[in-house]
mmCIF file of C-alpha atoms in Angstrom:
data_model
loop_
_atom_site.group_PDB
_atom_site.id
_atom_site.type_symbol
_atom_site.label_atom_id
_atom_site.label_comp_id
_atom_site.label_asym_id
_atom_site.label_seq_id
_atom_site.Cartn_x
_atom_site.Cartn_y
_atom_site.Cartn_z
ATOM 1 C CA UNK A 13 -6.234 -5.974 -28.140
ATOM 2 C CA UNK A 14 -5.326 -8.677 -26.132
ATOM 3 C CA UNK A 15 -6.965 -9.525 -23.017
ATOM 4 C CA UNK A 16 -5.665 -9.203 -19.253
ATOM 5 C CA UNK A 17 -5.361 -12.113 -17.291
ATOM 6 C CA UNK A 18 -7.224 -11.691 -14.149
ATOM 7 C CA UNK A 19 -5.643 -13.518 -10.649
ATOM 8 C CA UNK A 20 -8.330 -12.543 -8.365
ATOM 9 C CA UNK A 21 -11.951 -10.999 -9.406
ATOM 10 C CA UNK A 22 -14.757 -9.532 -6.748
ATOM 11 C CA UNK A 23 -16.842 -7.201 -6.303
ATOM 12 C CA UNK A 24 -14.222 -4.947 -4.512
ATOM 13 C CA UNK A 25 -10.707 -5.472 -6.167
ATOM 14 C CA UNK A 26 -8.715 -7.423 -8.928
ATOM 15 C CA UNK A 27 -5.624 -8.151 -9.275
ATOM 16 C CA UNK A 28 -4.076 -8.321 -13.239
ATOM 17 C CA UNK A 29 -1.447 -10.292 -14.325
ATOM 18 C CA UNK A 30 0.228 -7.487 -15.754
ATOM 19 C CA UNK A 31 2.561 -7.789 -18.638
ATOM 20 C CA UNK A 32 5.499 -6.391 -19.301
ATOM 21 C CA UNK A 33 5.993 -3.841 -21.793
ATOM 22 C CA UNK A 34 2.656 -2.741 -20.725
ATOM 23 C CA UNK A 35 1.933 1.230 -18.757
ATOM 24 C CA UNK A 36 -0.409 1.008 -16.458
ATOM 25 C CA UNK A 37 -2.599 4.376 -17.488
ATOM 26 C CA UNK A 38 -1.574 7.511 -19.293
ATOM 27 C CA UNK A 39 0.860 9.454 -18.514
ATOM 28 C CA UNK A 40 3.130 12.271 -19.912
ATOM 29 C CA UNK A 41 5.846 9.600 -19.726
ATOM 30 C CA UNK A 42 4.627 7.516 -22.605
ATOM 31 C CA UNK A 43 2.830 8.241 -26.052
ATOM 32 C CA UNK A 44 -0.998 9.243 -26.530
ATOM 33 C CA UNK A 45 -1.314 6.560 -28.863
ATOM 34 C CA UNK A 46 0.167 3.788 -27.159
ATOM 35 C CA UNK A 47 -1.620 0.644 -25.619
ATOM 36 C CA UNK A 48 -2.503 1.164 -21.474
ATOM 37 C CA UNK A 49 -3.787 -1.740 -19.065
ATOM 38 C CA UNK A 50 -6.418 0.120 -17.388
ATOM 39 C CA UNK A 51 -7.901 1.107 -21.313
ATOM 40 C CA UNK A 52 -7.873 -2.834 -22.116
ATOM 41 C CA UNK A 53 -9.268 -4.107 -18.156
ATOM 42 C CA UNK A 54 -12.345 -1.161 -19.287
ATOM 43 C CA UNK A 55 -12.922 -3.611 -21.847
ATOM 44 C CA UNK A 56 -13.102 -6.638 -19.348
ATOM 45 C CA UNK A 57 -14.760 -5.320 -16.500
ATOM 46 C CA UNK A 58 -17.331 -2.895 -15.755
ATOM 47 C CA UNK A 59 -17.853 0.134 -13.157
ATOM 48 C CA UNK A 60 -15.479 2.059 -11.700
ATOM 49 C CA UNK A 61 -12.112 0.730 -11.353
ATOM 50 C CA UNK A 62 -9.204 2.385 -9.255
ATOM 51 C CA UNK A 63 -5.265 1.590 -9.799
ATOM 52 C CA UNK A 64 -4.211 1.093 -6.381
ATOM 53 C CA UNK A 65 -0.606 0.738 -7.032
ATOM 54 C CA UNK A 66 1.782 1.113 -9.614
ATOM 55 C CA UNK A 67 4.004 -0.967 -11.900
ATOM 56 C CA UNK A 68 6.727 0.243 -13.899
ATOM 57 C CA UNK A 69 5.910 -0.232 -17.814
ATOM 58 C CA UNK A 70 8.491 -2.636 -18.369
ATOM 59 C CA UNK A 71 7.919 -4.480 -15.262
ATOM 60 C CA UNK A 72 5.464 -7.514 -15.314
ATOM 61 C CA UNK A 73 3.038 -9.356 -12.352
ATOM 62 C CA UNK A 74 0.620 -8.570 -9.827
ATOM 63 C CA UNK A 75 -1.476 -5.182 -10.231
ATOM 64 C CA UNK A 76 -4.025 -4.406 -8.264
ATOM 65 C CA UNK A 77 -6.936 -2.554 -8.666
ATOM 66 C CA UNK A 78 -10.002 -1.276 -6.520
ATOM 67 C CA UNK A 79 -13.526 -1.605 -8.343
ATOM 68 C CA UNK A 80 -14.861 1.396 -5.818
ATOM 69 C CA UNK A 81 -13.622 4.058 -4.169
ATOM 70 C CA UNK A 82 -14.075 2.083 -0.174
ATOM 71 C CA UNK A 83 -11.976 -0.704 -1.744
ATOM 72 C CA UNK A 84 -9.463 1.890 -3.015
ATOM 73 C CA UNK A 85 -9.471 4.037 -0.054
ATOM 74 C CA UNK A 86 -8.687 0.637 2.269
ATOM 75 C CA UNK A 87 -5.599 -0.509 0.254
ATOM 76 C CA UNK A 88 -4.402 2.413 -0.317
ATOM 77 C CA UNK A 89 -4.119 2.966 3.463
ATOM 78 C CA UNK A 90 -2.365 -0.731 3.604
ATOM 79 C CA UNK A 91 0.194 0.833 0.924
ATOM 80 C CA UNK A 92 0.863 3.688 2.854
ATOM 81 C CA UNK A 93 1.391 1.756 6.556
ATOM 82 C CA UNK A 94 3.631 -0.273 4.712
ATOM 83 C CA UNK A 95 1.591 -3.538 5.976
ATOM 84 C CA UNK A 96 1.384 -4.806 2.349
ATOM 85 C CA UNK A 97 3.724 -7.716 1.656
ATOM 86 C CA UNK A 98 5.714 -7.357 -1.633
ATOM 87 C CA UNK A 99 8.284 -9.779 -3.454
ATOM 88 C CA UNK A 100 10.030 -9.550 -6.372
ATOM 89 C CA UNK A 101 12.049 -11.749 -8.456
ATOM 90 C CA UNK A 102 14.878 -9.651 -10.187
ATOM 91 C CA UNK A 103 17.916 -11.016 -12.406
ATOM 92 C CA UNK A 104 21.151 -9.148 -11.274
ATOM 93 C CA UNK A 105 24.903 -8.667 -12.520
ATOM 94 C CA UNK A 106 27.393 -10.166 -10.203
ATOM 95 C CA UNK A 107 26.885 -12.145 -6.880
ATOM 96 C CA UNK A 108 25.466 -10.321 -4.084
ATOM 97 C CA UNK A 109 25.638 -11.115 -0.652
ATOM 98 C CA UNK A 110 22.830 -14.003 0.057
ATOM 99 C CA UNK A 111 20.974 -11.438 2.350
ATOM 100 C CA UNK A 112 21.356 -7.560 2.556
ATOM 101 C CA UNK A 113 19.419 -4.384 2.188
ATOM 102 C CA UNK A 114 20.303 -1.044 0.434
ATOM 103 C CA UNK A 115 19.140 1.948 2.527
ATOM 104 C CA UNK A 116 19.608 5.120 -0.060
ATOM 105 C CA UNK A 117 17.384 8.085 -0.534
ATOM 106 C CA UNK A 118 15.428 8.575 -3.548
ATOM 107 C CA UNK A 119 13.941 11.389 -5.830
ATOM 108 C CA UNK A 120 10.892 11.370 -7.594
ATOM 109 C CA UNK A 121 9.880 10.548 -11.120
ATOM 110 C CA UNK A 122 11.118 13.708 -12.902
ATOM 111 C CA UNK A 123 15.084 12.217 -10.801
ATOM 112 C CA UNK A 124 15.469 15.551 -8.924
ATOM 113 C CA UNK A 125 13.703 17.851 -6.444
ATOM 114 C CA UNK A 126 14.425 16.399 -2.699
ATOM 115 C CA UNK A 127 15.537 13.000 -2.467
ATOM 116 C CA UNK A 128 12.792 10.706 0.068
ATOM 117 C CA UNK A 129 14.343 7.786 2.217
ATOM 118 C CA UNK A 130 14.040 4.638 0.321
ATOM 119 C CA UNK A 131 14.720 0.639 1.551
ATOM 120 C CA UNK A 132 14.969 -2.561 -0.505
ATOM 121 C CA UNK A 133 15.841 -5.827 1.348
ATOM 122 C CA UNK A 134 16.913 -8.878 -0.779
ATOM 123 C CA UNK A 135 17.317 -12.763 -0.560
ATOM 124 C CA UNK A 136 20.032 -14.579 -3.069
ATOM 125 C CA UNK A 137 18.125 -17.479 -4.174
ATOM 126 C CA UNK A 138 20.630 -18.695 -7.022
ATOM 127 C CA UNK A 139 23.622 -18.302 -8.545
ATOM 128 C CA UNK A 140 25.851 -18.575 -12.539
ATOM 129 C CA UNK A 141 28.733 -18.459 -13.998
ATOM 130 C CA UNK A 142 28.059 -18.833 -17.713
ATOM 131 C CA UNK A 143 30.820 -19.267 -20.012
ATOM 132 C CA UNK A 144 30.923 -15.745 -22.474
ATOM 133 C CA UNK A 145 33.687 -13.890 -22.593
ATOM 134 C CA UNK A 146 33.526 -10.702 -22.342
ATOM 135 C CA UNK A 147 35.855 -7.169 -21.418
ATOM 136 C CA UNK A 148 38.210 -8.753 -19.023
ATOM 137 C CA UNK A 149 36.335 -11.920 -17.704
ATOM 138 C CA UNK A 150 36.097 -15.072 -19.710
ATOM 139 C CA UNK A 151 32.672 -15.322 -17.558
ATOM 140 C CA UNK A 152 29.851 -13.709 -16.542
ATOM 141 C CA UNK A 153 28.417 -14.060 -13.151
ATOM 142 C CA UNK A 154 24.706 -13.729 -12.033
ATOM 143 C CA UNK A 155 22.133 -14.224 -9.275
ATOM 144 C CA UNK A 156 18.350 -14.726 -9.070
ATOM 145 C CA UNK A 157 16.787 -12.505 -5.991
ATOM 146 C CA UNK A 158 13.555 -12.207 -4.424
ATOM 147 C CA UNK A 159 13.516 -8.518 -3.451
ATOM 148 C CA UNK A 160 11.495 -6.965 -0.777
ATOM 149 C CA UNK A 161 10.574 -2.770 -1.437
ATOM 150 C CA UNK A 162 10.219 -1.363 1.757
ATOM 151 C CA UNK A 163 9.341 1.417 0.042
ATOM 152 C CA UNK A 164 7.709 2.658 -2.742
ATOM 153 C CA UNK A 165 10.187 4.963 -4.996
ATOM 154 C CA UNK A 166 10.323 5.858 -8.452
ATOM 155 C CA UNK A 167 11.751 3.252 -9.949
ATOM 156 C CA UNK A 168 13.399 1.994 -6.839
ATOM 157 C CA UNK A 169 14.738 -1.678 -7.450
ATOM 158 C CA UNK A 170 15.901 -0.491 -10.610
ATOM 159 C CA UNK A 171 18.284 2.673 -9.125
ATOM 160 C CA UNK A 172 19.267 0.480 -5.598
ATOM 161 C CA UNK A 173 20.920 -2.208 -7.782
ATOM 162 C CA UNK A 174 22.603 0.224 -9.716
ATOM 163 C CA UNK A 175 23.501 2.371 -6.652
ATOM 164 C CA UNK A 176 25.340 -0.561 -5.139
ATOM 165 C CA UNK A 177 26.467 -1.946 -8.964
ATOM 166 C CA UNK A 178 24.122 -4.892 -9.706
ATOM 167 C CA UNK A 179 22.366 -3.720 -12.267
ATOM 168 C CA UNK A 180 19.269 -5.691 -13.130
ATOM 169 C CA UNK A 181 19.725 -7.517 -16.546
ATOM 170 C CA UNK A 182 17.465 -6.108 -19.401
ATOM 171 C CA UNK A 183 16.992 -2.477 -17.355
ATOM 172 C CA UNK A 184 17.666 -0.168 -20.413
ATOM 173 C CA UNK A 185 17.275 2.769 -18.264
ATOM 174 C CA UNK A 186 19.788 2.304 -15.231
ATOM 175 C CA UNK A 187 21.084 -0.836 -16.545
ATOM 176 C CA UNK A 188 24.717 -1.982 -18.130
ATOM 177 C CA UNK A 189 23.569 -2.172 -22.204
ATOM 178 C CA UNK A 190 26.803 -4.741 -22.425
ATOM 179 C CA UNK A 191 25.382 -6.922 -20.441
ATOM 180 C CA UNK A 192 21.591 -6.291 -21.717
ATOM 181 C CA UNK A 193 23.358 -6.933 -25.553
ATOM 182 C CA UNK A 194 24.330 -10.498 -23.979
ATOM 183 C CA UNK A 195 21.459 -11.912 -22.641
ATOM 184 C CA UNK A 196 19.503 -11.015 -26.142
ATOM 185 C CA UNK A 197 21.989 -12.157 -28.110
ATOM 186 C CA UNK A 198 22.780 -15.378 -26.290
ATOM 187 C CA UNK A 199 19.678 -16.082 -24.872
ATOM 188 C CA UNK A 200 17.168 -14.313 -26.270
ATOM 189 C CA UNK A 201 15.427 -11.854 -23.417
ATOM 190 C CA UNK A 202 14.465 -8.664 -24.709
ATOM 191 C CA UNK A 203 12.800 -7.692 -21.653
ATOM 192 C CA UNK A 204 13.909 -6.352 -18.165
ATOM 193 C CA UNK A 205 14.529 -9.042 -16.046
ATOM 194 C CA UNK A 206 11.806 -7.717 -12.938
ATOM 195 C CA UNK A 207 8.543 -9.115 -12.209
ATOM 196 C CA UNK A 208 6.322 -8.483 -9.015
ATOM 197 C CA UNK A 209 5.593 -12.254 -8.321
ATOM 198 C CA UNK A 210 3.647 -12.168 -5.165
ATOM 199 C CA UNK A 211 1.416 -9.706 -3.322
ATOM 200 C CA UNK A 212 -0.596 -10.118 0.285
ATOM 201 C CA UNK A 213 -2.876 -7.398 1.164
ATOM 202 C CA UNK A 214 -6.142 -7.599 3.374
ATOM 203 C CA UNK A 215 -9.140 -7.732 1.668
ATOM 204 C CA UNK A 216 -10.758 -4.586 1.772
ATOM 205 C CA UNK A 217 -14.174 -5.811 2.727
ATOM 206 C CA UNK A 218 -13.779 -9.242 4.801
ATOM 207 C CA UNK A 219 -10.290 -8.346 5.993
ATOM 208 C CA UNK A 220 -8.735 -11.850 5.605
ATOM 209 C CA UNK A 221 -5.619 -11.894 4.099
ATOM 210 C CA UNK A 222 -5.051 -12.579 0.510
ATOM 211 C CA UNK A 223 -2.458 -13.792 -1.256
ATOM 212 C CA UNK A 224 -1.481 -13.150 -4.953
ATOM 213 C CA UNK A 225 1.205 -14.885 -7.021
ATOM 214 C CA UNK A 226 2.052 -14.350 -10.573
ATOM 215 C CA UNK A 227 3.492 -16.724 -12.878
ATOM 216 C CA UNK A 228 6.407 -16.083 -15.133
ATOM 217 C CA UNK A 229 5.989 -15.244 -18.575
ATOM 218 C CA UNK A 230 8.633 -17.214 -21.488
ATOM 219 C CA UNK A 231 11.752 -14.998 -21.687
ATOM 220 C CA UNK A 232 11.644 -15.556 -17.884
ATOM 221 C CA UNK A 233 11.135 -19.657 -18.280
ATOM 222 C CA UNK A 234 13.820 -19.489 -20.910
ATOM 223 C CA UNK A 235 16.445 -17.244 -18.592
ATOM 224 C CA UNK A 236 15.741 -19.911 -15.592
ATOM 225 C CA UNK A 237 16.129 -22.864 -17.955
ATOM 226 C CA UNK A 238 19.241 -21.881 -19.371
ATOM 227 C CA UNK A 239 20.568 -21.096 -16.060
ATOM 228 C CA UNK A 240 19.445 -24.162 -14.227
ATOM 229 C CA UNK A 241 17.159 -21.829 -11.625
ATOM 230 C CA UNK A 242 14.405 -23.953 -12.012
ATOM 231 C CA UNK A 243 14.489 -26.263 -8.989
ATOM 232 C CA UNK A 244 16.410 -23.613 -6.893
ATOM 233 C CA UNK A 245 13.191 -20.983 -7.226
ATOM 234 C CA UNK A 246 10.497 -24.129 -7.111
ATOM 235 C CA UNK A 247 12.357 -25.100 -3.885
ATOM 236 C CA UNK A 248 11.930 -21.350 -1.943
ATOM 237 C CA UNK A 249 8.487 -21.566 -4.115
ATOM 238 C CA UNK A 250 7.298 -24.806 -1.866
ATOM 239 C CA UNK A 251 9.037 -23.669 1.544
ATOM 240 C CA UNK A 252 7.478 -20.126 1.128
ATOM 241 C CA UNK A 253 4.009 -21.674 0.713
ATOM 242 C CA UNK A 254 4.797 -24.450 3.795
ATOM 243 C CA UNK A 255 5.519 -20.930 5.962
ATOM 244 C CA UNK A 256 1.793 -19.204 4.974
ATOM 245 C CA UNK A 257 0.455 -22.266 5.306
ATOM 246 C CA UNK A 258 1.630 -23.424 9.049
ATOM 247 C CA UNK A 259 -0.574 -21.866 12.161
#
């Protein structure tokens, strides 16, 4: 079993590098037998440990988790003021607009029962137009985002992007599987193509702020190489550090 790689480690949280591919805990979702990251972080660490959050299983980066239930109670009140800052990087069909948000209700897990308002704000940060034919275009056209959840819903990047048509690439669930088909075939990416890359939360015990970032794993190295996203994301990398860092 391999092990988790840790980002942050103290006495009152951690925060995982969590892979993708990977559920968080059990769950009547996915098998009895299968693999879980709080099972392998019992290996790691010891004492009590308390998921905070929640990624979805084939969604990778920052986890957190509470190693007591103060630690758990504190962030979890963060979560639910909304005062946690989340971005994504997601891989989407088609050009969006460089800015917008998608205000659309939302059902639970089980996708009925009463639907729950639900906002996700995004930021274009690149652009292609690779050259595979395929149904009526001669080529395909896609865009890098960092994506903000303003909300926490079941799956909710996932069913925004395909409520407004830009499905995420690799999202086998609520994704287009022509699209998924290309990207394996021609570039090798067998995962989805969402990964929670940065996290700020207050510490639960000093109340600083602390800030999170997790780096991307190969398919997602290969996807940016192949595109030619590397210097476009290291760019908004460096000015997005310059803006935390100024007083």
């Amino acid at each position: 079993m391999t092990a988790l790689t840790l980002l942050h480690a103290d006495d009152d949280l951690l925060a995982i590098d969590k892979p993708a591919g990977l559920a968080v805990h059990r769950s009547r979702l996915v098998g009895a037998d299968d693999d879980y990251l709080m099972d392998r972080l019992r290996l790691q660490a010891e004492g009590p440990l308390h998921a905070v959050h929640r990624l979805d299983r084939a969604t990778s980066g920052v986890l957190l988790v509470a190693r007591h239930a103060a630690a758990a109670a504190d962030l979890g009140r963060q979560l639910m003021a909304r005062s946690v800052g989340k971005a994504y990087l997601a891989v989407v069909r088609g050009w969006p607009a460089e800015h917008g948000e998608i205000d659309y209700p939302l059902s639970g897990s089980s996708l009925a029962g009463e639907a729950k308002p639900a906002l996700t704000r995004w930021r274009r940060l690149a652009t292609v137009e690779v050259p595979i034919a395929h149904g009526r275009y001669p080529q395909q056209r896609y865009s890098l985002l960092e994506v903000a959840p303003e909300t926490g819903r079941y799956r909710q990047i996932r069913r925004h992007f395909h409520h407004i048509s830009h499905h995420l690439l690799g999202d086998t669930s609520h994704g287009r599987g022509d699209h998924n088909r290309l990207i394996r075939q021609h570039y090798g990416v067998h995962r989805l193509l969402l990964h929670a890359w940065r996290l700020e939360v207050r510490h639960p015990a000093t109340g600083e702020p602390l800030r999170l970032e997790a780096p991307l794993d190969a398919a997602w190295q290969r996807l940016l190489g192949a595109f030619g996203w590397e210097a476009a994301l290291a760019g908004h990398a460096q000015c997005a550090r310059q803006e935390v860092a100024a007083p």
